[in-house]
mmCIF file of C-alpha atoms and ligand atoms in Angstrom:
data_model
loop_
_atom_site.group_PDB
_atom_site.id
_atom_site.type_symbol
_atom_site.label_atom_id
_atom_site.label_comp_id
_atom_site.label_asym_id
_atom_site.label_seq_id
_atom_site.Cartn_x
_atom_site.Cartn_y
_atom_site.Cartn_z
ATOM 1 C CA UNK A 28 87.860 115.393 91.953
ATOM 2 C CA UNK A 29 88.009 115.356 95.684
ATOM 3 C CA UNK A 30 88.803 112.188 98.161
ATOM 4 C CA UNK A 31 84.505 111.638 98.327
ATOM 5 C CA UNK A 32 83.787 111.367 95.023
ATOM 6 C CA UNK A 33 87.102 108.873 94.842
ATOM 7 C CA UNK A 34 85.685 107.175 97.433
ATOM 8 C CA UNK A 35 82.460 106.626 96.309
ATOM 9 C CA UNK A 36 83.887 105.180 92.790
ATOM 10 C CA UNK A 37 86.155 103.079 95.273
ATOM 11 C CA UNK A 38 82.574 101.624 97.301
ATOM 12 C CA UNK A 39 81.296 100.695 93.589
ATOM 13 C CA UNK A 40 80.424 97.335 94.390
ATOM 14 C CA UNK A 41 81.945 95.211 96.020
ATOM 15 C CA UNK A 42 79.387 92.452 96.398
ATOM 16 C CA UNK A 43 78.094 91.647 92.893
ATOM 17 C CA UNK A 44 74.729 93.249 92.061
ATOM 18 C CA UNK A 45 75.026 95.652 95.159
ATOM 19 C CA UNK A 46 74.754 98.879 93.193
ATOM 20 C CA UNK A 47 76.993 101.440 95.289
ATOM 21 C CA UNK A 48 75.168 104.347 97.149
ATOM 22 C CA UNK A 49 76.136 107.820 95.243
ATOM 23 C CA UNK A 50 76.644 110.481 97.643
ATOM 24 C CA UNK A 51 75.694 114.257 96.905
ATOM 25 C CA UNK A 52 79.714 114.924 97.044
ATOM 26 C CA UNK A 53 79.721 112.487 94.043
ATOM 27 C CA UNK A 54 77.053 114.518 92.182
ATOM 28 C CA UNK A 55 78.433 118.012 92.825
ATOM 29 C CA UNK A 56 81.850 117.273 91.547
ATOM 30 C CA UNK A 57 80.521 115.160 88.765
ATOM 31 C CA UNK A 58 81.738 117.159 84.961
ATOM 32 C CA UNK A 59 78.594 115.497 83.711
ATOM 33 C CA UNK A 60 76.538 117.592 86.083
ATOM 34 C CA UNK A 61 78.790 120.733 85.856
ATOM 35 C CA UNK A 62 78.030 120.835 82.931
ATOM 36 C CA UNK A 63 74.590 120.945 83.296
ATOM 37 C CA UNK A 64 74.069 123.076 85.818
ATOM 38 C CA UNK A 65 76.296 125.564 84.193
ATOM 39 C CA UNK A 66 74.201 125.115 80.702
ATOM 40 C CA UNK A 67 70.843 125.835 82.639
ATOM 41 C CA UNK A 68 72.364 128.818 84.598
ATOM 42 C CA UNK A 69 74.007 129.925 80.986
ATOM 43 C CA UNK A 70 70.256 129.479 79.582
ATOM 44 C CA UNK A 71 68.129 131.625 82.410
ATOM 45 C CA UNK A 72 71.414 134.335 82.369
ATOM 46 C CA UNK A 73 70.555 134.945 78.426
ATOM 47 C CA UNK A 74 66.257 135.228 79.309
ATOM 48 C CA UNK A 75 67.375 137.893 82.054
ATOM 49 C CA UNK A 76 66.454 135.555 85.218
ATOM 50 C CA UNK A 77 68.240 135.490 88.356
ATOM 51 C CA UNK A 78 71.040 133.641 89.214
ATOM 52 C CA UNK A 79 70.490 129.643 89.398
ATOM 53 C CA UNK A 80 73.901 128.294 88.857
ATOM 54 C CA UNK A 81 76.411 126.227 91.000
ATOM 55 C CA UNK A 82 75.778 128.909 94.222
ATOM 56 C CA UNK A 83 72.081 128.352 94.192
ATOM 57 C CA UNK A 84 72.079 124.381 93.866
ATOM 58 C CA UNK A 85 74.995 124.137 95.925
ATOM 59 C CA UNK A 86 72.738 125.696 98.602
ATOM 60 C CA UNK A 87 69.512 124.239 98.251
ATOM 61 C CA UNK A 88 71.386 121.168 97.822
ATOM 62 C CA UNK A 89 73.128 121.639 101.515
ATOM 63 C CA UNK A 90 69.742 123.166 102.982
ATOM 64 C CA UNK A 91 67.566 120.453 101.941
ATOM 65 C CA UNK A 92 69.807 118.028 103.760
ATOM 66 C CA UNK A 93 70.221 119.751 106.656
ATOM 67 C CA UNK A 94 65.926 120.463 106.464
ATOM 68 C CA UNK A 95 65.990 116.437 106.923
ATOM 69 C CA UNK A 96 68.799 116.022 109.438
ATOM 70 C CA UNK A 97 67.645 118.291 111.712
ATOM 71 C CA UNK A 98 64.349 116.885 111.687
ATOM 72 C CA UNK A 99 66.004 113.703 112.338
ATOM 73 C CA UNK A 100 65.343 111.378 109.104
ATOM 74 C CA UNK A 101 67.400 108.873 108.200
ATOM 75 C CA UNK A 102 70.889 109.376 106.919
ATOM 76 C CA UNK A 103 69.954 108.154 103.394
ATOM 77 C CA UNK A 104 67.217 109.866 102.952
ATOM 78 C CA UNK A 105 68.823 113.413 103.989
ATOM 79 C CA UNK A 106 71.607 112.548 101.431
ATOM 80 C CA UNK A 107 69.305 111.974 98.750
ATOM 81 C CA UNK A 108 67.550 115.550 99.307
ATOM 82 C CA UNK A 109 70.940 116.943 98.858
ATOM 83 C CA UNK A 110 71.369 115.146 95.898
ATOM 84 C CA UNK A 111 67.881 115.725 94.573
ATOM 85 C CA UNK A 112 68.359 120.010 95.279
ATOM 86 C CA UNK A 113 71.923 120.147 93.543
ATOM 87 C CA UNK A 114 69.765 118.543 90.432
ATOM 88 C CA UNK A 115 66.434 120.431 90.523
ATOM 89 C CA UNK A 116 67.135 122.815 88.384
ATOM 90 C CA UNK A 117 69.061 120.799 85.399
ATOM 91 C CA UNK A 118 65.612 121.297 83.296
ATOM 92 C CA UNK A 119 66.399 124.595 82.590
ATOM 93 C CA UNK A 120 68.673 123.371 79.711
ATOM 94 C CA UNK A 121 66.285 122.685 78.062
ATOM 95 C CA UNK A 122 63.199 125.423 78.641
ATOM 96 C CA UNK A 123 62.181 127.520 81.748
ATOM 97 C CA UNK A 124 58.873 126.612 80.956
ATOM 98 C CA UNK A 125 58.158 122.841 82.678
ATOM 99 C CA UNK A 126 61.166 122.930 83.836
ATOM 100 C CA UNK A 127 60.841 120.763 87.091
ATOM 101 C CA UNK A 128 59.293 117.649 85.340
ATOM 102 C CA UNK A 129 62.088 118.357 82.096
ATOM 103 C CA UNK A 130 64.833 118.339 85.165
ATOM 104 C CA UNK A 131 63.315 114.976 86.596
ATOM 105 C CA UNK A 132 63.933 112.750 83.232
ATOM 106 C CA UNK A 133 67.077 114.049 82.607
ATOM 107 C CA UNK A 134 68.279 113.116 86.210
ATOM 108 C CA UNK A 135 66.566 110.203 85.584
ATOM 109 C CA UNK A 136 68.973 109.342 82.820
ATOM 110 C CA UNK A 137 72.457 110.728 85.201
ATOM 111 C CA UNK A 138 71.260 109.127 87.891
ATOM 112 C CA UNK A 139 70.520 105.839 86.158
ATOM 113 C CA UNK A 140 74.331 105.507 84.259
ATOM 114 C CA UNK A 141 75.805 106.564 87.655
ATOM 115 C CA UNK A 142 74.094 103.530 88.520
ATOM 116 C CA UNK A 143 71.682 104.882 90.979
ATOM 117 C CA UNK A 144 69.389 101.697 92.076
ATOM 118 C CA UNK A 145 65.245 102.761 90.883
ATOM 119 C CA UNK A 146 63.918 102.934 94.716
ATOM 120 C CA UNK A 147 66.290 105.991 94.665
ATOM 121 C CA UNK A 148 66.151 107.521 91.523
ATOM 122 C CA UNK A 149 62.548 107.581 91.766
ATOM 123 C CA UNK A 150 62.434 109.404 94.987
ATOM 124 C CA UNK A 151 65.090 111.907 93.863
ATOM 125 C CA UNK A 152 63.181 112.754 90.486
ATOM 126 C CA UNK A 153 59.944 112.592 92.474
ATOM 127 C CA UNK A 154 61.236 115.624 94.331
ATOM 128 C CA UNK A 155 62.816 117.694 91.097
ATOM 129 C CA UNK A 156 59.638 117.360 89.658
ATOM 130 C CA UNK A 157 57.624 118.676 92.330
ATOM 131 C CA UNK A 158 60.005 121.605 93.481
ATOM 132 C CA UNK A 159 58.020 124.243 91.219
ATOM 133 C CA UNK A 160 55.688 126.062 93.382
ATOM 134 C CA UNK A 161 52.800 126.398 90.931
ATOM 135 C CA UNK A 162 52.822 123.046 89.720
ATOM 136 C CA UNK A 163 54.253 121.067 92.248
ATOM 137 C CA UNK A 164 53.780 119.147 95.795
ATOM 138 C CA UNK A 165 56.092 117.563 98.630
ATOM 139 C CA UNK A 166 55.134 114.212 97.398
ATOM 140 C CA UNK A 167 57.775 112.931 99.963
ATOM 141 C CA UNK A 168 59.960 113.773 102.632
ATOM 142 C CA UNK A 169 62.633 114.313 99.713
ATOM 143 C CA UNK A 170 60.549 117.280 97.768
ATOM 144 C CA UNK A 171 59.481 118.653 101.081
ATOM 145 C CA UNK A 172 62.933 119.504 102.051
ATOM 146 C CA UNK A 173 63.927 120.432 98.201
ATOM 147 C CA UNK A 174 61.203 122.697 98.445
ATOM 148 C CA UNK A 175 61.818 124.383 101.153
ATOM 149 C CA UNK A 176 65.122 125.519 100.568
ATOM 150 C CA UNK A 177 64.215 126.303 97.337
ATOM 151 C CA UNK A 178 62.349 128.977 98.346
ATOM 152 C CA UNK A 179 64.366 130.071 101.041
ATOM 153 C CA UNK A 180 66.906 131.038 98.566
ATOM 154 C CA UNK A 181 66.562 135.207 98.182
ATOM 155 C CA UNK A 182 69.353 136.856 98.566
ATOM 156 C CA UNK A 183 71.316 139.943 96.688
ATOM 157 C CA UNK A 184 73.721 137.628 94.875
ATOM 158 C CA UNK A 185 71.235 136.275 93.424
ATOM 159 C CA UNK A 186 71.297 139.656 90.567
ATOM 160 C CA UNK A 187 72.951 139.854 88.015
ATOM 161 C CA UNK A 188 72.660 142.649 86.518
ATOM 162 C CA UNK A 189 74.047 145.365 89.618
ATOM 163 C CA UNK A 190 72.302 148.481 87.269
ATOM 164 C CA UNK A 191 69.549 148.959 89.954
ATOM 165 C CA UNK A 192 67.764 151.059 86.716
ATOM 166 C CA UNK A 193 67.200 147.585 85.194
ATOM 167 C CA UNK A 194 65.644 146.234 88.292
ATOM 168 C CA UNK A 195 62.584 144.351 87.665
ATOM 169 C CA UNK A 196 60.852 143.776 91.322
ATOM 170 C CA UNK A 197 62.510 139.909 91.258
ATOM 171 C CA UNK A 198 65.754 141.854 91.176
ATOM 172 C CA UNK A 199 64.658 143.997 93.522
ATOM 173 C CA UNK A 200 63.049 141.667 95.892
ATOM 174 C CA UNK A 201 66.557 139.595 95.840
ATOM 175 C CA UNK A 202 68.195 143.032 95.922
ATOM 176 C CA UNK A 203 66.799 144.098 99.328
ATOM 177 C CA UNK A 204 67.485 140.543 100.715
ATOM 178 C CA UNK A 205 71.131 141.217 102.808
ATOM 179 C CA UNK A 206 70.347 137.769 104.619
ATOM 180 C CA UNK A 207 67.972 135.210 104.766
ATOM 181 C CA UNK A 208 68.524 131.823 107.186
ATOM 182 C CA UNK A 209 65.935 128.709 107.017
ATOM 183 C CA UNK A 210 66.003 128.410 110.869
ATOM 184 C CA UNK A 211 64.674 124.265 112.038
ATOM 185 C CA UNK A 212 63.866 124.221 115.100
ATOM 186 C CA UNK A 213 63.515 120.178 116.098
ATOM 187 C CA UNK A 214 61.734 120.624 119.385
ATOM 188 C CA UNK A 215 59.127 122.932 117.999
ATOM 189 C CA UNK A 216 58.736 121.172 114.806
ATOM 190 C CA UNK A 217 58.953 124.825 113.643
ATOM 191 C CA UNK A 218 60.115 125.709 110.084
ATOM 192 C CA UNK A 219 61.153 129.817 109.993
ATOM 193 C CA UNK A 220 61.961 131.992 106.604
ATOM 194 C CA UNK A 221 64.248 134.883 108.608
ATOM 195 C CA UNK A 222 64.514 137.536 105.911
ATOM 196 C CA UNK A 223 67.164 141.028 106.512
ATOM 197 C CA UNK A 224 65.190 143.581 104.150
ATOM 198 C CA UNK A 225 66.635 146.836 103.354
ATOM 199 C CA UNK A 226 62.900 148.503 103.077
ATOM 200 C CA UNK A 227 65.004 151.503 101.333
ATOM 201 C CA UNK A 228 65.397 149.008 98.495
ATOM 202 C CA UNK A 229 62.086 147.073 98.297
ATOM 203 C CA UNK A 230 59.124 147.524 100.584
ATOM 204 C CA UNK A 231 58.006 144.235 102.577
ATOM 205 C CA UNK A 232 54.782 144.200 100.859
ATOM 206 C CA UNK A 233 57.054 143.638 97.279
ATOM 207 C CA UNK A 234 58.375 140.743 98.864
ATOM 208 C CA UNK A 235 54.429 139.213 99.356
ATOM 209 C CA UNK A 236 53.805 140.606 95.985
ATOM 210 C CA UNK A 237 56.081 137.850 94.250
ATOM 211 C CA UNK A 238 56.855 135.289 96.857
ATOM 212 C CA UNK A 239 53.158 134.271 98.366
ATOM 213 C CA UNK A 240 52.665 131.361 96.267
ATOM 214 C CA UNK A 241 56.326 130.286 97.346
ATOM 215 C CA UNK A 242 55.449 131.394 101.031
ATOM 216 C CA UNK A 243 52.157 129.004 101.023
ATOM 217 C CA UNK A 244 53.956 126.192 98.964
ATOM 218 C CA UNK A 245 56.809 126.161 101.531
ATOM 219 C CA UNK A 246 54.025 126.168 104.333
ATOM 220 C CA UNK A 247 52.885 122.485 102.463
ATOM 221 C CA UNK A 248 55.644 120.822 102.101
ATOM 222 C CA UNK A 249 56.650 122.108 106.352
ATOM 223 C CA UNK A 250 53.447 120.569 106.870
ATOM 224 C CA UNK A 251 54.373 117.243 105.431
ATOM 225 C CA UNK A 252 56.855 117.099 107.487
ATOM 226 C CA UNK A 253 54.698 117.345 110.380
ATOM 227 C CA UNK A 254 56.182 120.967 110.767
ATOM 228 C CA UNK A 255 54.850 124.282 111.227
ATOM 229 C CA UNK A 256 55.982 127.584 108.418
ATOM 230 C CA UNK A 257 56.974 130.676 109.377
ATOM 231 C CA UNK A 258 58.459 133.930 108.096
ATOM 232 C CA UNK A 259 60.146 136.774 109.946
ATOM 233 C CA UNK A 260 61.231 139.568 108.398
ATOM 234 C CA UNK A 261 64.222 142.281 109.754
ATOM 235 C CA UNK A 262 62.905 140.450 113.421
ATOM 236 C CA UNK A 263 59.289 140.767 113.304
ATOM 237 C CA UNK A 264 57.215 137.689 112.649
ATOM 238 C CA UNK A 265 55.040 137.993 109.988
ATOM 239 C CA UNK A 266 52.928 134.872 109.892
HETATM 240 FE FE1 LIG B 320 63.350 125.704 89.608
HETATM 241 FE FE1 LIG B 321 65.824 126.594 92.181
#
C-alpha cells in the first residue's frame, strides 16, 4: 500500500461525521478493487475481448482526470473522474452485456463501505453507467471526461492474442494503433483523438468501421464540456 492510500486512511475523520474524501490513489491500490478489476479483465480474456485490465483503467482513470484539469474544473471533481474511470469497467464481472449500469451498483456498494459521502458516489456511478457508447450519455462533467478517455484508449497492447491469423478487425484496429494521445487544448476548448496507424495493418476506413459510434459519442460528451472533437490520424485531420 503506498504513503496515499496511508494517508487517506490517516484523513478518515477527524471531525465526527466528516466522512474523509477517498482519493483515486486510494481506489487503485485498494485489494478490494484489484480484485475486481482483475476478475472482469479475467472474464472478457476467456470471451476473446481485448484487454481491459489494470493498464486500461489505470489509463482512462489518469486521462479522465487530466480531461478535467486541463479544462480547469475543480480539484474534486477531476479526482472523482479518475476515480470513476479506474471503476468503469468493474461490471464486467458479472456480464459484458449491461455492463456499465452492472459496474455502477457494484461501485455503488465499494464506494459506499469506503465510506464515500452520496453527493459523490452518485456522481461517480452516474458516470460508470453512462461510459458505454451505445447506451450511454455525459450526464456530467464526470462521464464526459470518463468517456472520453474511454474511447481514446486503442492501442496494440490492447491484443492479446499476438497470432495476427486470429485477428478479428477489433484486434486489428488496436493492432495498427502504434500511438494514440487525447491532446486538450484549454485555449481552443479543442478535444483531439491523434491516432499513429500502420495502414499495412488495418486500413483507416477499418478504424471508422468499428469506432464511429465511439467517435460521435466522444464528440457528445466534448460538447458537454463546452469543447469541440476531433480526430487526426498518422497527422492528417480527419474531422
Ligand atoms: Fe466498458
Ligand atoms: Fe473501458
Amino acid at each position: 500500500m503506498n504513503k496515499n492510500v496511508v494517508r487517506a486512511a490517516a484523513d478518515a475523520s477527524p471531525v465526527e461525521g466528516v466522512r474523509p474524501l477517498i482519493s483515486p490513489d486510494f481506489i487503485r491500490e485498494h485489494p478490494r478493487v484489484r480484485n475486481y478489476v482483475r476478475m472482469a479483465d479475467a472474464a472478457l480474456e476467456q470471451i476473446g475481448y481485448t484487454e481491459h485490465g489494470e493498464r486500461h483503467v489505470g489509463l482512462v482513470s489518469r486521462i479522465a482526470y487530466n480531461v478535467l484539469k486541463r479544462l480547469d474544473l475543480p480539484e474534486r471533481t477531476c479526482e472523482l473522474a479518475g476515480i470513476a474511470g479506474y471503476l468503469h469497467d468493474i461490471g464486467n464481472a458479472v456480464n459484458r452485456d449491461h455492463h456499465a449500469q452492472t459496474g455502477a451498483v457494484m461501485a455503488m456498494q465499494l464506494l459506499n463501505d469506503f465510506g464515500m459521502e452520496d453527493l459523490e458516489v452518485l456522481t461517480v456511478i452516474a458516470a460508470i453507467g453512462n461510459h458505454h457508447e451505445n447506451d450511454g450519455d455525459p450526464v456530467n462533467p464526470v462521464a464526459a471526461a470518463v468517456i472520453l478517455a474511454d474511447k481514446s484508449d486503442v492501442h496494440r497492447t490492447r491484443v492479446r492474442n499476438s497470432e495476427m491469423i486470429k485477428f478479428d478487425i477489433h484486434d486489428r484496429v488496436n493492432w495498427a494503433v502504434e500511438k494514440s494521445f487525447l491532446n486538450v487544448e484549454p485555449d481552443k476548448k479543442h478535444i483531439t483523438l491523434e491516432l499513429t496507424i500502420d495502414p499495412a495493418i488495418s486500413h483507416v476506413m477499418e478504424y471508422f468501421e468499428i469506432f464511429m459510434t465511439r467517435m460521435l459519442a466522444s464528440r457528445k460528451a466534448a460538447k458537454s464540456l463546452g469543447a469541440t472533437f476531433g480526430l487526426a490520424v498518422n497527422g492528417n485531420r480527419l474531422v
